[in-house]
Short mmCIF file of C-alpha atoms and ligand atoms in Angstrom, two decimals:
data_model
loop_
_atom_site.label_atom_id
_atom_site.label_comp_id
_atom_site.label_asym_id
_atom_site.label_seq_id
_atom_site.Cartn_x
_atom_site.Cartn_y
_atom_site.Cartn_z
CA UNK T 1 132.05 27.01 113.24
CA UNK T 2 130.31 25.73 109.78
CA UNK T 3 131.03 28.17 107.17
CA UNK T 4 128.84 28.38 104.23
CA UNK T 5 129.68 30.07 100.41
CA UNK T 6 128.14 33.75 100.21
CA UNK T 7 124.17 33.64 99.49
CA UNK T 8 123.18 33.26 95.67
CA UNK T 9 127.03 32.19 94.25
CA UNK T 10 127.21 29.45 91.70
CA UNK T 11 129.70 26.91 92.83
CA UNK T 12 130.74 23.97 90.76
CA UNK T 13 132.74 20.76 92.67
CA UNK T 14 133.11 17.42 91.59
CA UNK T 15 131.54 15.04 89.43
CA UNK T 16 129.51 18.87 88.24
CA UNK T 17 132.22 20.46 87.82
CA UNK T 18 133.30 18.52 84.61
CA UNK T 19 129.88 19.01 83.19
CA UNK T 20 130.67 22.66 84.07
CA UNK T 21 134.24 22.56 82.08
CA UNK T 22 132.50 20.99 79.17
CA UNK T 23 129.84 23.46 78.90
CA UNK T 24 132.92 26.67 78.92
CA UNK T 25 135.03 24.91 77.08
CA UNK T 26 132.76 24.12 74.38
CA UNK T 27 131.28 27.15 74.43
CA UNK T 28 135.04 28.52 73.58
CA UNK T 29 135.84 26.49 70.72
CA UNK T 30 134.16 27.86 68.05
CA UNK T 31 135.46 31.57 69.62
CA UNK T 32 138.90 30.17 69.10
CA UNK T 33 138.60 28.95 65.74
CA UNK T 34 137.18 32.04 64.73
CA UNK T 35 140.44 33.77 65.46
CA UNK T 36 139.38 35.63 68.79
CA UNK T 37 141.97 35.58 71.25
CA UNK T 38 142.13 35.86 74.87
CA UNK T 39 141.94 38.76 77.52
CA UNK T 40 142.82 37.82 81.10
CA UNK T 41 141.46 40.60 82.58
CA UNK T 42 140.88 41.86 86.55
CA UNK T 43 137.31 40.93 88.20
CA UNK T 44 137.23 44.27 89.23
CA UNK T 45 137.80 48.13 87.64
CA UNK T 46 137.00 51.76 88.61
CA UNK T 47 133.66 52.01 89.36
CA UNK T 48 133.53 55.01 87.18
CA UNK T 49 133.89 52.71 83.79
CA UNK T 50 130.46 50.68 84.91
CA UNK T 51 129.00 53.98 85.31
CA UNK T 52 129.47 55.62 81.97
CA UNK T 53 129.78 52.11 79.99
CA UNK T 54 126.90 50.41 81.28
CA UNK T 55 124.41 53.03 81.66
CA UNK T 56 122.34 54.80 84.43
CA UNK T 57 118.96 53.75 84.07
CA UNK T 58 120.02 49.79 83.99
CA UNK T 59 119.59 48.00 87.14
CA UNK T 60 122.87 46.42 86.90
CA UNK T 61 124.30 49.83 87.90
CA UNK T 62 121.96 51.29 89.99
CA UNK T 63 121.05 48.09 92.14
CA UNK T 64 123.21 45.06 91.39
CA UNK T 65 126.97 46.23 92.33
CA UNK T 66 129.28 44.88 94.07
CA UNK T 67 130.57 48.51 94.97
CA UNK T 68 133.57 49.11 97.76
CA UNK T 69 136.39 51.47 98.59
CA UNK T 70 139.96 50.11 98.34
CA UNK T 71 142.58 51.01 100.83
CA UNK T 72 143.32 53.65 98.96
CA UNK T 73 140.31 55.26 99.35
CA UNK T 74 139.56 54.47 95.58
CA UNK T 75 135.69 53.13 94.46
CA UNK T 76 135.94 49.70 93.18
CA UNK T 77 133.42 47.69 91.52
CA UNK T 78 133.15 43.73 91.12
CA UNK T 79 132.95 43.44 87.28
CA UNK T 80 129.23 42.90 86.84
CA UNK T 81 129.49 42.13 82.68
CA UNK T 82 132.51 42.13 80.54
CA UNK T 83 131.90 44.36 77.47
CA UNK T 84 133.48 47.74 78.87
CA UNK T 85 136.33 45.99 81.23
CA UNK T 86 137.56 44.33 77.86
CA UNK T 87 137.28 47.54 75.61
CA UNK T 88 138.94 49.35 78.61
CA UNK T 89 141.72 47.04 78.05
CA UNK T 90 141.38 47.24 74.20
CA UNK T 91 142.03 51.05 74.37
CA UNK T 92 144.86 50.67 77.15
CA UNK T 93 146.99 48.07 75.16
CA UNK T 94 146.31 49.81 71.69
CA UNK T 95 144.66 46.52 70.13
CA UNK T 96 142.58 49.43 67.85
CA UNK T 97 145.71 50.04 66.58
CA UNK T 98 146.19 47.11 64.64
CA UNK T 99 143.97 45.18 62.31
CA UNK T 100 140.62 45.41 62.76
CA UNK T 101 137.90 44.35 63.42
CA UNK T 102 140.57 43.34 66.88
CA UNK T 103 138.75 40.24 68.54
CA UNK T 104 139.14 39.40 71.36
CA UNK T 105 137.42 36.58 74.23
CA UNK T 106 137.25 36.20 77.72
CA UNK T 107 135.66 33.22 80.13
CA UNK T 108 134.91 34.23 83.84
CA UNK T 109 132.91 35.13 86.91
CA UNK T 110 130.59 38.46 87.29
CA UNK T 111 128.86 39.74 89.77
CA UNK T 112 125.91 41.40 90.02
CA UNK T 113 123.53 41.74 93.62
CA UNK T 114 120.68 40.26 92.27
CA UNK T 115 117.87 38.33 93.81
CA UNK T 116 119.40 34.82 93.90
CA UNK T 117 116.73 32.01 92.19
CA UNK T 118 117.50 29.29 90.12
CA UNK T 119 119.73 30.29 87.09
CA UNK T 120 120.17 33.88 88.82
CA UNK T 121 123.47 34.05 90.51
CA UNK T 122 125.45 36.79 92.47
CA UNK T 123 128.43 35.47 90.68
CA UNK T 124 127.92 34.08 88.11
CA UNK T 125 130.09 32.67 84.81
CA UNK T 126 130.19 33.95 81.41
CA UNK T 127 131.91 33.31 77.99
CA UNK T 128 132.24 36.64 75.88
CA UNK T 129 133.87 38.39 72.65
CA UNK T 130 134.20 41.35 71.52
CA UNK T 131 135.17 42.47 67.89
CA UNK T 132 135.69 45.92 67.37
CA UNK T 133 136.63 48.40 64.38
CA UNK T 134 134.21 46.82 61.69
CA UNK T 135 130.43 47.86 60.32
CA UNK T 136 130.23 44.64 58.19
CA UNK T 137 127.14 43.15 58.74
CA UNK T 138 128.50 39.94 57.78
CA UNK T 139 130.27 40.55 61.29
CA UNK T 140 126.77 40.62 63.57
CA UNK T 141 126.25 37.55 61.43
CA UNK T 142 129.32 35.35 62.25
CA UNK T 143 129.14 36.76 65.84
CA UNK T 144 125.62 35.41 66.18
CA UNK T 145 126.69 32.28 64.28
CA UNK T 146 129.47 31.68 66.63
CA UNK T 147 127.24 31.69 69.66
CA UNK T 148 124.60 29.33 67.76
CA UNK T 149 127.60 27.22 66.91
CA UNK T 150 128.54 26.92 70.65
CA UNK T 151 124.67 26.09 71.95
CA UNK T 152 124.55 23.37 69.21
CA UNK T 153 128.02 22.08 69.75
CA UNK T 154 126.38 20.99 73.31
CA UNK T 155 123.80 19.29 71.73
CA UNK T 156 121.00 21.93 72.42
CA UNK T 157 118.40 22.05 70.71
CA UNK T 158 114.91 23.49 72.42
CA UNK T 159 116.51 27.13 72.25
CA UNK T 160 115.68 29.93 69.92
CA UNK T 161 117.51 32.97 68.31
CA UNK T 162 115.75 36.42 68.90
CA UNK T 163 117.11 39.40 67.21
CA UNK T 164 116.36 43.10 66.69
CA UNK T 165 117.49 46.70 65.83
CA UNK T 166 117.89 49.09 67.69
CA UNK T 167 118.95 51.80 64.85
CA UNK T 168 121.22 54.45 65.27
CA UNK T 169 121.75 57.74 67.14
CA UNK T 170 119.40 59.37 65.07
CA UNK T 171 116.87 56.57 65.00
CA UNK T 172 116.94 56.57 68.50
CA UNK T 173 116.39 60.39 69.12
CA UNK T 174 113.67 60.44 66.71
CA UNK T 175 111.83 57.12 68.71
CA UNK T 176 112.45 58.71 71.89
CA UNK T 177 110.19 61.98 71.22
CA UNK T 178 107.51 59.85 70.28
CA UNK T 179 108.07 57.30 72.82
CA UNK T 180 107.96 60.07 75.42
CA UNK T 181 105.30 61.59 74.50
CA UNK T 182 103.17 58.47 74.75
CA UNK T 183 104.70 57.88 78.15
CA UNK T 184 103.39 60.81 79.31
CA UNK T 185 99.78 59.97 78.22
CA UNK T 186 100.04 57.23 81.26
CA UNK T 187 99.03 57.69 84.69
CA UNK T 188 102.35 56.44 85.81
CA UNK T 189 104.26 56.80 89.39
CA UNK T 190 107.36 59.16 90.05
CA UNK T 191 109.88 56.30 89.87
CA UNK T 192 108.66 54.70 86.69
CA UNK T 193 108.37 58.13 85.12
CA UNK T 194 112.18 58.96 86.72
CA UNK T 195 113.45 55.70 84.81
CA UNK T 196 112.07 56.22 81.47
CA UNK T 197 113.17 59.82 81.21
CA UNK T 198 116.95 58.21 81.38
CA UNK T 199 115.66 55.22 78.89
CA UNK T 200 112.49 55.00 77.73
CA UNK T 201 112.70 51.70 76.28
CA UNK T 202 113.08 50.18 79.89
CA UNK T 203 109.31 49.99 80.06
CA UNK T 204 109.08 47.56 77.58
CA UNK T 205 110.71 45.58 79.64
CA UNK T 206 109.26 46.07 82.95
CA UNK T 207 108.37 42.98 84.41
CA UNK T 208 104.91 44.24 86.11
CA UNK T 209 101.82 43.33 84.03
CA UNK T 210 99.88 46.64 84.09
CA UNK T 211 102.88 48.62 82.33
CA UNK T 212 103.19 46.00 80.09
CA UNK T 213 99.58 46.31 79.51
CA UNK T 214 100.08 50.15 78.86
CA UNK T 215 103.07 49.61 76.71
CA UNK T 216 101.61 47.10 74.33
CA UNK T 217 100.52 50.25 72.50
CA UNK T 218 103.82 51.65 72.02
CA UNK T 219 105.47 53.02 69.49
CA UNK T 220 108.14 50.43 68.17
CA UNK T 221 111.65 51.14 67.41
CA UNK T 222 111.92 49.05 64.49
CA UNK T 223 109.48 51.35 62.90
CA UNK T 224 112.08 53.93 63.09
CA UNK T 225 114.86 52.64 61.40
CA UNK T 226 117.05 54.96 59.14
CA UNK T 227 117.65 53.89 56.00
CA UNK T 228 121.21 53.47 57.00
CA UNK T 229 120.16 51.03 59.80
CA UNK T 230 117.49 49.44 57.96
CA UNK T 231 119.62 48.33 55.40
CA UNK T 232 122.30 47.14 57.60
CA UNK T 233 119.94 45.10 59.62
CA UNK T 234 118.27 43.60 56.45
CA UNK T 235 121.60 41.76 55.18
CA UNK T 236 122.41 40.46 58.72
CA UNK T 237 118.95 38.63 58.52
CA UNK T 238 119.87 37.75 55.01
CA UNK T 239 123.39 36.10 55.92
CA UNK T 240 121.40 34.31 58.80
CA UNK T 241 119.58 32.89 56.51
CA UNK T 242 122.49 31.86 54.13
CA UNK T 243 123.44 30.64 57.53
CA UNK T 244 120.17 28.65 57.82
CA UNK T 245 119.99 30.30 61.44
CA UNK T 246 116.54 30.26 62.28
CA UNK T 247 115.61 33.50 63.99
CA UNK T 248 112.75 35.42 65.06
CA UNK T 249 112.51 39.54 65.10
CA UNK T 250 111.47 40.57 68.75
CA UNK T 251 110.89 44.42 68.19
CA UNK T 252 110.31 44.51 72.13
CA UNK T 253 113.23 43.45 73.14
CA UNK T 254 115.13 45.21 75.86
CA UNK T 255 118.93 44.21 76.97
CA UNK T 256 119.59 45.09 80.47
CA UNK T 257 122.46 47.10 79.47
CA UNK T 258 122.50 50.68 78.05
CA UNK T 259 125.31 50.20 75.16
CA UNK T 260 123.31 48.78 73.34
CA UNK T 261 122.87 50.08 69.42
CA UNK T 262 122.09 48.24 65.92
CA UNK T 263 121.61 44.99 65.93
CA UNK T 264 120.99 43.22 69.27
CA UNK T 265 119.97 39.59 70.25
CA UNK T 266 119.31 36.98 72.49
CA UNK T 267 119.15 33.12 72.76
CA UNK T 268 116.52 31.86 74.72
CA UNK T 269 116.04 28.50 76.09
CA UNK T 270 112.57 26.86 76.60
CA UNK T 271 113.25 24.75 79.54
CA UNK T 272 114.69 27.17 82.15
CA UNK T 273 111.83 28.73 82.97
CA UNK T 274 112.19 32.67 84.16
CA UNK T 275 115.70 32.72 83.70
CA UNK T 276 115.44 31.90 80.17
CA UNK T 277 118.56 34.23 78.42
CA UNK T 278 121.32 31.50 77.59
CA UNK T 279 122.87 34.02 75.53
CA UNK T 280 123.07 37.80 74.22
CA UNK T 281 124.67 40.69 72.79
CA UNK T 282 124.75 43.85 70.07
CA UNK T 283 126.40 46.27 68.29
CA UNK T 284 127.50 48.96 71.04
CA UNK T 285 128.38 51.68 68.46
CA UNK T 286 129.76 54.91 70.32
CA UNK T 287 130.88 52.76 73.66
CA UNK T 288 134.27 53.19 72.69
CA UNK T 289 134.31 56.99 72.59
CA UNK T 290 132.35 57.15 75.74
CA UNK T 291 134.74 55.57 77.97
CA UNK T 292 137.67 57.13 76.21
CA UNK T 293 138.52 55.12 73.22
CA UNK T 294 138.71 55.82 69.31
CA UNK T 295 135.23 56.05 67.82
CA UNK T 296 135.28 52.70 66.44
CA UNK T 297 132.02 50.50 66.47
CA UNK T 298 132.19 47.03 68.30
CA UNK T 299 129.78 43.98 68.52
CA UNK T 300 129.89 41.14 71.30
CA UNK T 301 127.92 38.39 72.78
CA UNK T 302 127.85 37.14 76.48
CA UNK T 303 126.97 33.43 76.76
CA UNK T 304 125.72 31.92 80.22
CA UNK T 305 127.68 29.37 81.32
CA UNK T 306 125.59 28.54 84.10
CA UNK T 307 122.23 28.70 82.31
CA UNK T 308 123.78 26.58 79.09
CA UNK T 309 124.65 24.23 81.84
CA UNK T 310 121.30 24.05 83.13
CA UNK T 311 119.53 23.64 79.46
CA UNK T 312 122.56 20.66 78.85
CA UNK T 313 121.26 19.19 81.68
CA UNK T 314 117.72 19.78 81.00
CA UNK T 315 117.45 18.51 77.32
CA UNK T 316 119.86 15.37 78.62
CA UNK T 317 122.77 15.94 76.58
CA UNK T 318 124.89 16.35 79.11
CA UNK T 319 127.51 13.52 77.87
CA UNK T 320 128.98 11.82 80.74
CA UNK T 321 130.34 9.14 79.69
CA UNK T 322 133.06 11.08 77.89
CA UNK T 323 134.23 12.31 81.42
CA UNK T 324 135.15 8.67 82.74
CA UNK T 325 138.58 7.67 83.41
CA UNK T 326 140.27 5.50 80.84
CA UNK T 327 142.00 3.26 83.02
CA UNK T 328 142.14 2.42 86.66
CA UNK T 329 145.44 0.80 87.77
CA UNK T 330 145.90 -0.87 91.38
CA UNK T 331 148.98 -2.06 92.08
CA UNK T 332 149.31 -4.71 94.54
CA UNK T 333 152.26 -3.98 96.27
CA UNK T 334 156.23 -2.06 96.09
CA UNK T 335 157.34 -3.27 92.95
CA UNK T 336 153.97 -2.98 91.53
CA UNK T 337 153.39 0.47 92.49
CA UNK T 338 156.83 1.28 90.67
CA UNK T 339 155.53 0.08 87.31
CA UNK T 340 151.50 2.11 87.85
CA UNK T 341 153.53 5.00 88.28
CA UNK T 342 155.75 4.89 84.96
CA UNK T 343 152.90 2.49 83.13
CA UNK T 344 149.94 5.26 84.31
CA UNK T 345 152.88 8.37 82.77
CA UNK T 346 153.24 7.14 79.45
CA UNK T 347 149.61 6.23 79.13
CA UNK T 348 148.61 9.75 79.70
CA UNK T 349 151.09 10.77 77.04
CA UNK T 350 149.02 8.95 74.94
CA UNK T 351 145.87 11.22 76.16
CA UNK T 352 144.20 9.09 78.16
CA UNK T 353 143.36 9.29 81.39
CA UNK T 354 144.68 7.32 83.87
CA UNK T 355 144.11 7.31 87.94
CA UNK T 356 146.39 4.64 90.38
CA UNK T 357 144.44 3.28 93.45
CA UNK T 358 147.15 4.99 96.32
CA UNK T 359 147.27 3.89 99.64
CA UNK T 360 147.88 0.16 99.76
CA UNK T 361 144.17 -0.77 100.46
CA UNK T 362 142.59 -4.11 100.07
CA UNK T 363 141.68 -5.47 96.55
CA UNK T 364 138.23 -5.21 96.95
CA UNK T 365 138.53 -1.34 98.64
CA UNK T 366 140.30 -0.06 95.88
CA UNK T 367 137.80 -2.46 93.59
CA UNK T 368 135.03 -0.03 95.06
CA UNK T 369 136.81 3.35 94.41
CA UNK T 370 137.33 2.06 90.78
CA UNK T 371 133.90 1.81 90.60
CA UNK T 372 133.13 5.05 91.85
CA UNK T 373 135.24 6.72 90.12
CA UNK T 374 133.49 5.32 87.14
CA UNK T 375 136.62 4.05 85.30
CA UNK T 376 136.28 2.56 81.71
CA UNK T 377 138.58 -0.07 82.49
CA UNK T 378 140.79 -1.77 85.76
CA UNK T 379 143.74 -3.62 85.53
CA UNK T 380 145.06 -5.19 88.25
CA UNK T 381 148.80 -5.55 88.92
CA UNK T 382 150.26 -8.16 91.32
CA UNK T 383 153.84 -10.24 91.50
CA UNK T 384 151.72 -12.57 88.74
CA UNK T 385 151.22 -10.08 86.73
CA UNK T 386 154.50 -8.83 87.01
CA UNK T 387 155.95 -12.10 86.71
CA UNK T 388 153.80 -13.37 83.73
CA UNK T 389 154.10 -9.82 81.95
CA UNK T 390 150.49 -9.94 81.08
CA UNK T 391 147.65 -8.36 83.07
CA UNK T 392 143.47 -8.86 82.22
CA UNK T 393 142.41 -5.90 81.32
CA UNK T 394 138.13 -5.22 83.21
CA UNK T 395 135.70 -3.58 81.00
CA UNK T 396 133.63 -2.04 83.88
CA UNK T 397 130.31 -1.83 81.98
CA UNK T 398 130.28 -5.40 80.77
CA UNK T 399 132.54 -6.87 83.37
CA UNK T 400 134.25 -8.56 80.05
CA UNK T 401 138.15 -9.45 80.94
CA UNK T 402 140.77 -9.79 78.21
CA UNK T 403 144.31 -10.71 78.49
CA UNK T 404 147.27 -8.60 77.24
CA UNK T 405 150.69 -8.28 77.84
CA UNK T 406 151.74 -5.63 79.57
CA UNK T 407 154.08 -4.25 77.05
CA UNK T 408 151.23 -4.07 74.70
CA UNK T 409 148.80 -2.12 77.03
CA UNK T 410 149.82 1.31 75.79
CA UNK T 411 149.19 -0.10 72.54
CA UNK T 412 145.66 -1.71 72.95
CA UNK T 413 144.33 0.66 74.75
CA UNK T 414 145.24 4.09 73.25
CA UNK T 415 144.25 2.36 69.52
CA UNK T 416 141.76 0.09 70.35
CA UNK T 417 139.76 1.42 73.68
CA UNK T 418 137.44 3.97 72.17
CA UNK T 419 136.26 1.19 69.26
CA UNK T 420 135.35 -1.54 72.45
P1 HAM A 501 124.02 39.88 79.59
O1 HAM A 501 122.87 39.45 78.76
O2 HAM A 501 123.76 40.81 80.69
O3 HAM A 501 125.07 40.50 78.57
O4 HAM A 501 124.76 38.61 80.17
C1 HAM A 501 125.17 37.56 79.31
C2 HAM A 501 124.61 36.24 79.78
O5 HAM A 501 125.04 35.98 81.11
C3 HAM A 501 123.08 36.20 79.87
O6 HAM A 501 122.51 35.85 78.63
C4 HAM A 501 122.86 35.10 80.90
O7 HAM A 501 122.89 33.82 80.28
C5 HAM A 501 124.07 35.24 81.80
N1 HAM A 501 123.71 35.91 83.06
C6 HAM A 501 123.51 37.25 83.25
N2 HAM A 501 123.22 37.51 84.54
C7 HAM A 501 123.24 36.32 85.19
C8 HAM A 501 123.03 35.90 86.55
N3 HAM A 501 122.75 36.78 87.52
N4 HAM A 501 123.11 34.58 86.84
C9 HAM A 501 123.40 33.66 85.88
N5 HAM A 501 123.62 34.00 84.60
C10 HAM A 501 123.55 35.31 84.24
C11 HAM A 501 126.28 40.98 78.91
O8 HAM A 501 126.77 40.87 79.99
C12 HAM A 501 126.99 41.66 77.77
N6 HAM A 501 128.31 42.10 78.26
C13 HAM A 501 127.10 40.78 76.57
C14 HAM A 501 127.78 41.46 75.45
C15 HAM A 501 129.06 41.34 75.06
N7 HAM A 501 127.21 42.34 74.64
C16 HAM A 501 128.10 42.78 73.78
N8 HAM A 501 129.23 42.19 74.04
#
């Protein structure tokens, strides 16, 4: 029997899976130094909260769960986006109790049944916050800034920032009349027609040509803005400026959730092809009331780990030589073996890192697997070595050899290794 990983699941093993760590971790850091702190949450919820929090007319809910009964009999749903699994929590633990706006991250897989291609996973990883409790626009701004500051922190560079507004309640309901009634004025099939009574905005982003064609026409939300949201949306452009964070306004843009109010955007890369959306989020004003929570407005972004990934590795920043190992230690024989052990321990206090060739194997075997491993530098250590107290010290890349004394090792190599 030759079992194979579910259809369409990103899996990441080794030497990706360090690229993999670099792209989440990085992605995290400037979360984390903006004072956002972690949820651990489950990968799966009531189905119920996808329902109501992510909307009815969105494919995600209607097509793309992972949908079950427990052995309780109770409906369970693979988390298929973070935003309402984290405000769930927010509302559960009271963290819109306490100062606000309450941030909060999260880094993990989601599912969602979709059609797998390349960059289009049925479980997939994400990077996300959520700050909630605040109408500062200065808030959409840092929010977008931090995700900018996480793309760039990769290296990235062929991406660009598209933003919009999608008003408020009353924008909306004044935009949807209008919208409507245009939408009716199309010869347009039951199913189509069935979708944009829930949201009539989908159709802008229907991915057949001919609506597109017929919605190119369309009246735009933008040009419905309150004064209320107009205003609001005007500083966040101005602070992205401040920012110098180069933007474009997209008036047609459509997120595939239903939350969505206020300012929204996405980050779009120009190498991935189809699967372009590194990046995205909004203002989800009136989420928190709908799935039981204080009417407090929130803002978030979901960043794709997977697609970033794929754009590192596609603009060739991908930095590999930071992922070597340090220091590759074989010890010829018992006594040897002692001194790796303790030797390779207080090296790695020193943060470096430090692998021992196991096994007893040849000289020029464990030679090999140094190589492979793609170690910085070898040292080997035999009854000489031991005797002499001084080892020579390989640079791999140049095949250079220095001496040094074995009691000096920690020394020269945790000062003087990353200037060689
Ligand atoms: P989203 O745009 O649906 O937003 O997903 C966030 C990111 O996850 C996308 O920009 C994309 O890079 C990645 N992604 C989505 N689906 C897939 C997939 N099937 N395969 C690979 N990558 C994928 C959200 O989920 C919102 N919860 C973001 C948010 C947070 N809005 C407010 N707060």
């Amino acid at each position: 029997m030759k079992y194979q990983a579910p259809k369409g699941v990103s899996e990441y093993f080794p030497p990706r899976s360090r690229s993999f760590e670099w792209v989440r971790d990085t992605l995290i850091e400037p979360i984390k130094r903006s004072g956002y702190q972690l949820l651990e949450l489950p990968v799966f919820e009531e189905t119920e909260l996808f329902t109501r929090g992510v909307g009815a007319s969105t494919d995600v809910v209607t097509k793309e769960m992972y949908t079950f009964e427990d052995r309780g009999g109770r409906s369970i749903t693979l988390r298929p986006e973070g935003t309402v699994g984290a405000l769930r929590a927010v509302i559960e633990h009271g963290l819109d109790r306490g100062a606000l706006p309450a941030k909060v991250f999260y880094s993990g897989a989601f599912f969602r049944a979709e059609r797998p291609q390349a960059g289009r996973y049925r479980q997939f990883y994400s990077v996300g916050v959520e700050a909630i409790g605040s109408d500062d626009p200065a808030l959409d701004a840092e929010v977008i800034a931090i995700a900018d500051a996480g793309f760039r922190a990769l290296g990235l560079k062929q991406f660009k920032l598209e933003i919009t507004s999608l008003g408020d309640a009353a924008t909306r309901a004044l935009h949807r009349i209008d919208l409507l009634d245009y939408i009716e004025g199309l010869d347009l099939d039951g199913a189509t027609l069935a979708r944009a009574e829930i949201n009539p905005l989908r159709l802008f982003d229907d991915k057949r040509k001919e609506i597109r064609d017929l919605m190119a026409k369309a009246p735009l939300l933008l040009d419905y803005l309150s004064d209320e949201s107009r205003t609001h949306f005007e500083a966040v452009q101005g602070y992205l400026r401040d920012l110098k964070i180069e933007f474009t306004i997209n008036p047609r843009m459509v997120r595939g959730l239903d939350y969505y109010t206020g300012t929204t955007f996405e980050f779009v890369h120009e190498l991935l092809g189809a699967q372009s959306g590194i990046g995205g989020g909004g203002r989800y004003d009136g989420l928190m009331e709908q799935i039981g929570g204080q009417p407090l407005s929130g803002i978030g972004f979901g960043l794709g780990v997977d697609r970033a990934l794929l754009a590192a590795e596609a603009e060739g920043v991908v930095d590999q030589a930071s992922f070597l190992t340090d220091l590759y230690i074989i010890p010829l024989g018992l006594k040897a073996k002692t001194i790796a052990l303790s030797l390779s321990q207080e090296l790695r206090a020193h943060d470096l890192t430090v692998e021992i060739a196991f096994g007893d194997r040849a000289l020029k075997t464990a030679m090999k697997s140094a190589d492979k491993t793609g170690a910085r530098y070898v040292v080997i250590i035999g009854d000489t070595e031991i005797t002499t107290g001084t080892v020579n010290l390989k640079q791999m890349r140049t095949g250079e050899t220095t001496s040094v004394s074995l009691s000096s090792l920690v020394a020269t190599l945790s000062t003087e290794l990353l200037t060689w």
